[in-house]
PDB file of C-alpha atoms in Angstrom:
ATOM      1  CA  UNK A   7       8.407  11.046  14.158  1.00  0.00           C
ATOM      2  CA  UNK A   8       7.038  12.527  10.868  1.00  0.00           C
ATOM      3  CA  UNK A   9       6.841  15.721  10.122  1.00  0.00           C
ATOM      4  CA  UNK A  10       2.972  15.759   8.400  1.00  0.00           C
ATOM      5  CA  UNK A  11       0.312  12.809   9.024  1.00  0.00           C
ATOM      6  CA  UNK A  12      -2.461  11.974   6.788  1.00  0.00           C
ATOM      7  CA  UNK A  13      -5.384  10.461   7.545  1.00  0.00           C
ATOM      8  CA  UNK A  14      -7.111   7.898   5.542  1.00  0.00           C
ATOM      9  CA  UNK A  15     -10.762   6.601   6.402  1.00  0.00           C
ATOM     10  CA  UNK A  16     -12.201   3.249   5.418  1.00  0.00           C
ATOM     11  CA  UNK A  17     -14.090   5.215   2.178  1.00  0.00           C
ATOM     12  CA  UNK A  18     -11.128   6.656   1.283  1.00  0.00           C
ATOM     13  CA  UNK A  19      -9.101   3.875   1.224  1.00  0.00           C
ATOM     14  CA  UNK A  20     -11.833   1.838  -0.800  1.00  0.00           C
ATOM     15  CA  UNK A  21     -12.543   4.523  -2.835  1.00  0.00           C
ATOM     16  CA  UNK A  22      -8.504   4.464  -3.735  1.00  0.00           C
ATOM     17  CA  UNK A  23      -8.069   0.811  -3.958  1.00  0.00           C
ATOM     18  CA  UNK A  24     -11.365   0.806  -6.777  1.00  0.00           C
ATOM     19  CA  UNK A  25      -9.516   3.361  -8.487  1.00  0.00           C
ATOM     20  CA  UNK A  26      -5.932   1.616  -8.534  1.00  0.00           C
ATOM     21  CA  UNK A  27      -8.334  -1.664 -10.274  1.00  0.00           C
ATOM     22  CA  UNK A  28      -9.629   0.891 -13.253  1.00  0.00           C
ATOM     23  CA  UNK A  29      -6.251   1.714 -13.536  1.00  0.00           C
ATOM     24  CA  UNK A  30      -4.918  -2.282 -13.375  1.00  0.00           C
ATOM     25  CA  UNK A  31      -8.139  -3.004 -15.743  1.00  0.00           C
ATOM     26  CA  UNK A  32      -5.550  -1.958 -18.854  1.00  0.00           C
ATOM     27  CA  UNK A  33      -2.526  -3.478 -17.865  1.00  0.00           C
ATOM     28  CA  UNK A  34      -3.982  -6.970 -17.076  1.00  0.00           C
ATOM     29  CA  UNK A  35      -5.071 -10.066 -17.398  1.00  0.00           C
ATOM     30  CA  UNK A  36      -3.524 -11.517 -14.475  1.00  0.00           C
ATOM     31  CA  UNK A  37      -4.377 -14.889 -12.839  1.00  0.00           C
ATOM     32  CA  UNK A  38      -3.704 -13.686  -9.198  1.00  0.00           C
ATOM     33  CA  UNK A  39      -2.518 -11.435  -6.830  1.00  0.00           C
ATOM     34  CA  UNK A  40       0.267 -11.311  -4.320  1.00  0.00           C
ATOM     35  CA  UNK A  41      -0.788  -9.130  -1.579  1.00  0.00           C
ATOM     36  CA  UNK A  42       2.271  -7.625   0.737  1.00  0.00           C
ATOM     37  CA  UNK A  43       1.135  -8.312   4.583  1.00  0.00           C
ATOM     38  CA  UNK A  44       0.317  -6.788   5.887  1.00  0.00           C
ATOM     39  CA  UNK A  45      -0.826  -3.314   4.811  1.00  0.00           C
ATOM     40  CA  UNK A  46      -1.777  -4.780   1.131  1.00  0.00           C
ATOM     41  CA  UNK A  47      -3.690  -7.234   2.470  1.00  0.00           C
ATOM     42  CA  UNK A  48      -7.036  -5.159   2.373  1.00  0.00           C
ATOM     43  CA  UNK A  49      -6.435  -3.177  -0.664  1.00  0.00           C
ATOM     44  CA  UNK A  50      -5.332  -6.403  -2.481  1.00  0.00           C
ATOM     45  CA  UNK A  51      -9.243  -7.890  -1.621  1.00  0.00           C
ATOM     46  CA  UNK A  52     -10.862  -4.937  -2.701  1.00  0.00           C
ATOM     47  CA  UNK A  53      -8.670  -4.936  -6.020  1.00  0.00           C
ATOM     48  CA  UNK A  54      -9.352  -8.487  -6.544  1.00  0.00           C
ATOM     49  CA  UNK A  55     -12.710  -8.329  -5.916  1.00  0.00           C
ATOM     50  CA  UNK A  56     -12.910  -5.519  -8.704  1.00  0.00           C
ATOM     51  CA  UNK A  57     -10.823  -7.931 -11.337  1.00  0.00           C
ATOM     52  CA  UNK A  58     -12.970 -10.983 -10.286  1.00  0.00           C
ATOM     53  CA  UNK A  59      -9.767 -12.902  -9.597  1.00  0.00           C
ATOM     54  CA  UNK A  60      -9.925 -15.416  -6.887  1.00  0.00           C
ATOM     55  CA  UNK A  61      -6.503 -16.542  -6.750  1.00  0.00           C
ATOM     56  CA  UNK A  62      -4.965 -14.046  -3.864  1.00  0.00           C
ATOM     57  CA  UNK A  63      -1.381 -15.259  -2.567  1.00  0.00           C
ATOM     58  CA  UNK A  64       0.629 -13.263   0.001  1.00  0.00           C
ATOM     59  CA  UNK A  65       4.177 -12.064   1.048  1.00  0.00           C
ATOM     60  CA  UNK A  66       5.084 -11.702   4.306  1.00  0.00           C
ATOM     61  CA  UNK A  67       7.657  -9.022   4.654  1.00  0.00           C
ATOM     62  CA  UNK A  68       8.627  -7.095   8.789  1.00  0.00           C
ATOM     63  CA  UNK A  69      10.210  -3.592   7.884  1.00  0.00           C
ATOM     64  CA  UNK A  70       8.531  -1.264  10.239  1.00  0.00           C
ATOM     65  CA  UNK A  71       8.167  -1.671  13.784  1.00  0.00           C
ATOM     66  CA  UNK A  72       5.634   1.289  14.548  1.00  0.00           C
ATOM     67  CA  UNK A  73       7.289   4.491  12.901  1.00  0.00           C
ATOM     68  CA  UNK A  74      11.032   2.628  12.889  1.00  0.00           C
ATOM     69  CA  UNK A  75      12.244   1.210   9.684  1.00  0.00           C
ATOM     70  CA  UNK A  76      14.527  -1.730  10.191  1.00  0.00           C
ATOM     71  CA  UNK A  77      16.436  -4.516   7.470  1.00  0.00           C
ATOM     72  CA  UNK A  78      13.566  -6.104   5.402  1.00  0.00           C
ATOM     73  CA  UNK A  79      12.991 -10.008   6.577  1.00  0.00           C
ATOM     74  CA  UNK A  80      11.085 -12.443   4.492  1.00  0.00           C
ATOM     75  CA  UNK A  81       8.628 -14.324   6.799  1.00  0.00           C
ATOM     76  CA  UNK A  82       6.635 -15.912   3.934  1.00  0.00           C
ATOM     77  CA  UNK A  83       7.606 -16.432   0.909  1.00  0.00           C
ATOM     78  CA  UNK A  84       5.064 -16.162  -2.050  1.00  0.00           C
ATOM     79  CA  UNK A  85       5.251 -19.940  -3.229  1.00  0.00           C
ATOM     80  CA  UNK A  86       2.186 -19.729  -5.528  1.00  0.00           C
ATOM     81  CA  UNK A  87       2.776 -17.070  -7.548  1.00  0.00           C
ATOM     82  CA  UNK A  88       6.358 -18.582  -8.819  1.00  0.00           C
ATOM     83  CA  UNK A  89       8.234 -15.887 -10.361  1.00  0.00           C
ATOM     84  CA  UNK A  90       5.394 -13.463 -10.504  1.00  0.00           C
ATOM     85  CA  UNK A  91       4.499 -14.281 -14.350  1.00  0.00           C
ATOM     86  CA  UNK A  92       0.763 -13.403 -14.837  1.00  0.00           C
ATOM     87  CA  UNK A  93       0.786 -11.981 -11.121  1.00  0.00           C
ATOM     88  CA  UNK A  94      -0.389  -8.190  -9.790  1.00  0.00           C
ATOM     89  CA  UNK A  95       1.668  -7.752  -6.523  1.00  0.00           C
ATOM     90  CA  UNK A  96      -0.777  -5.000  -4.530  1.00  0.00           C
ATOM     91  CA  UNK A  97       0.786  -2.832  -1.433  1.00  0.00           C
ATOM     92  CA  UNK A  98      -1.104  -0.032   0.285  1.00  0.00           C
ATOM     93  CA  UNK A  99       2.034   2.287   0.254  1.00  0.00           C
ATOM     94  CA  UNK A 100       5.475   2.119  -0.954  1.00  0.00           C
ATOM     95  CA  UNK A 101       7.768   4.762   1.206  1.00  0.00           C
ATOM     96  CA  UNK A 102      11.482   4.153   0.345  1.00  0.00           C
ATOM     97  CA  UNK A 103      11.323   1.723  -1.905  1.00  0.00           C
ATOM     98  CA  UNK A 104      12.851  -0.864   0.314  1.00  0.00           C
ATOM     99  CA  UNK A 105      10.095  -3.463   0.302  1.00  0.00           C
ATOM    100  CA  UNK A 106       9.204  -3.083  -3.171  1.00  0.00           C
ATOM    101  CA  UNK A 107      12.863  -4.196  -3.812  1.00  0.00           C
ATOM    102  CA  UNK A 108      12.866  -6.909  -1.559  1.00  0.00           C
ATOM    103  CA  UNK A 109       9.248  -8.258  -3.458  1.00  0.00           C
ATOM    104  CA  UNK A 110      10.207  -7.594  -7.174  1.00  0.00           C
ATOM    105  CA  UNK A 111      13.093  -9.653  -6.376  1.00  0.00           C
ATOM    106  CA  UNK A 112      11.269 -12.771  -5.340  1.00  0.00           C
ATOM    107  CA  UNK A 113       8.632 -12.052  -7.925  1.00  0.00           C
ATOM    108  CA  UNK A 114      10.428 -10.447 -11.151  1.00  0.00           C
ATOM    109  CA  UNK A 115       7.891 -11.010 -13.475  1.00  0.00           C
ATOM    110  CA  UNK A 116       4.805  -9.351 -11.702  1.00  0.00           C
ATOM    111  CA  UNK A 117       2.976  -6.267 -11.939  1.00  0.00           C
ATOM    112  CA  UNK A 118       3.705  -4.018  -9.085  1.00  0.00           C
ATOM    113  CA  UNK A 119       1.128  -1.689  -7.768  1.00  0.00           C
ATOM    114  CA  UNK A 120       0.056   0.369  -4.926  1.00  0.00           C
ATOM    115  CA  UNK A 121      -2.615   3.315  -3.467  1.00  0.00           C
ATOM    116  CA  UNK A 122       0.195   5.663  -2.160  1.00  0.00           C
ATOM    117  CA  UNK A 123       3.609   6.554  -3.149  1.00  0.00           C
ATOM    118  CA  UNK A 124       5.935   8.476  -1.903  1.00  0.00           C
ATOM    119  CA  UNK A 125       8.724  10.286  -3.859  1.00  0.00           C
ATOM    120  CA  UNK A 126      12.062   7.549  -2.895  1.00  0.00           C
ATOM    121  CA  UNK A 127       9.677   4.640  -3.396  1.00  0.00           C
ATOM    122  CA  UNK A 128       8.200   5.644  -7.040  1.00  0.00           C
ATOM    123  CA  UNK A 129      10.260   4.122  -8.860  1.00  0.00           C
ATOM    124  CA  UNK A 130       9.885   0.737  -7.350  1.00  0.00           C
ATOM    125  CA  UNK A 131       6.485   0.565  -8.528  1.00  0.00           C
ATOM    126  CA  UNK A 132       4.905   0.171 -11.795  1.00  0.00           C
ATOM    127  CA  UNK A 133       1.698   1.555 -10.982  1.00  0.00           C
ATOM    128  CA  UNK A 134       0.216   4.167  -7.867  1.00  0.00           C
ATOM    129  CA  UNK A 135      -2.916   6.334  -7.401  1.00  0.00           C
ATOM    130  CA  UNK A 136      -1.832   8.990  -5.260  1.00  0.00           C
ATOM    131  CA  UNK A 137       1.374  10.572  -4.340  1.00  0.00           C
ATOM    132  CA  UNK A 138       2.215  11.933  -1.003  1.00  0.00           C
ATOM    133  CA  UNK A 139       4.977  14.075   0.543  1.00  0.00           C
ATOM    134  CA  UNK A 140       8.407  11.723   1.592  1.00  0.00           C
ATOM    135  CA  UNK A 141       7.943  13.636   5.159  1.00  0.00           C
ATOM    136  CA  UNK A 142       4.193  11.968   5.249  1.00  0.00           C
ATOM    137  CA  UNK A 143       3.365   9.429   8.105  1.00  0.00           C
ATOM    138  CA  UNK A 144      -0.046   8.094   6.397  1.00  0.00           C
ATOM    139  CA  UNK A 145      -2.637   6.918   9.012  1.00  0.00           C
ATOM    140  CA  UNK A 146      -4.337   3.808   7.540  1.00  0.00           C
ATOM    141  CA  UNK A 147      -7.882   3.243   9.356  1.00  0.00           C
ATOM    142  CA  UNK A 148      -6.750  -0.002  10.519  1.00  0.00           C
ATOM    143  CA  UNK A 149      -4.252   1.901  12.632  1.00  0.00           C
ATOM    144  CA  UNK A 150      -7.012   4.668  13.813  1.00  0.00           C
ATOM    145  CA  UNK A 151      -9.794   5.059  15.739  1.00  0.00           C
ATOM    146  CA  UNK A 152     -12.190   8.367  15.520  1.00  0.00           C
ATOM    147  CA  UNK A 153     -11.542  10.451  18.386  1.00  0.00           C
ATOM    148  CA  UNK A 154     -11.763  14.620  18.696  1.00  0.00           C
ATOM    149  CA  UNK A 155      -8.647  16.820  17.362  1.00  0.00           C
ATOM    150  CA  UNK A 156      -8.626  20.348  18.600  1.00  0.00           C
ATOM    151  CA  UNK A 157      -9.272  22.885  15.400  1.00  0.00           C
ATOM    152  CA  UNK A 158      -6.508  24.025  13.922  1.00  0.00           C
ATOM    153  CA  UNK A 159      -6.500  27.346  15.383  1.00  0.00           C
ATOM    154  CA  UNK A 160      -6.107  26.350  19.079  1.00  0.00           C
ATOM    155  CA  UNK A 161      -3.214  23.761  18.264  1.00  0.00           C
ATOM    156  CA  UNK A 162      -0.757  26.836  16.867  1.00  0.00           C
ATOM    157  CA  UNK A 163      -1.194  25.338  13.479  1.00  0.00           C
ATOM    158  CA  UNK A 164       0.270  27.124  10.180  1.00  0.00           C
TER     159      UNK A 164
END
């Protein structure tokens, strides 16, 4: 289990995704986008929808089961993007860097950018709008649902 969860809601994330598309506005043009599946696949609509590109491929990629990381496997391969030339690849996090790898392999030539990065992943990326802590579990809202949390007082919080 990690040691520090943060929560992100639905506004947030958008919010985060718009920004990552100001930043992408600079770096581009690009003729598509490869969205990693499936935590990109939501930030990669919002950023396309903000670049008015219509071309959205994917990558299918299992690392985490729950909080366990396990060996990267390829379920689907990016056909249409080739090798990535004119392409923004668009994740919602990049942790260790392990997927990133995996992805920049198939797709050399592409643009890599995501919302969150932590610390061993940074690298792997070419472009992020927020760091967080390596030690960070992020809660996406597609993995939430509102509910009441004790204050931080009564749960021995520091």
């Amino acid at each position: 289990m990690s040691a520090h969860y943060y929560t992100v809601t639905w506004d947030q994330l958008h919010r985060d995704a718009r920004a990552l598309a100001w930043r992408l506005m600079a770096s581009g043009p690009y003729t598509g986008i490869v969205a990693i599946s499936r935590g990109g696949l939501i930030p990669a609509a919002i950023v396309a929808r903000e670049l008015d590109l219509r071309l959205v491929e994917s990558v299918c990629i299992i690392t985490y089961q729950d909080e366990q990381r396990g060996e990267p496997v390829v379920t689907k391969p990016p056909v249409a993007a080739g090798d990535g030339a004119g392409f923004l690849i668009i994740d919602d996090l990049v942790d260790t860097g392990t997927t990133a790898r995996v992805v920049r392999a198939l797709l050399p030539k592409a643009y890599f950018a995501c919302i969150y990065a932590k610390p061993l992943g940074r690298e792997a990326v070419d472009s992020f709008v927020t760091e967080v802590s390596q030690d960070t579990w992020i809660l996406f809202p597609w993995d939430t649902e509102p509910q009441f949390v004790a204050p931080l007082a009564r749960r021995g919080a520091v």
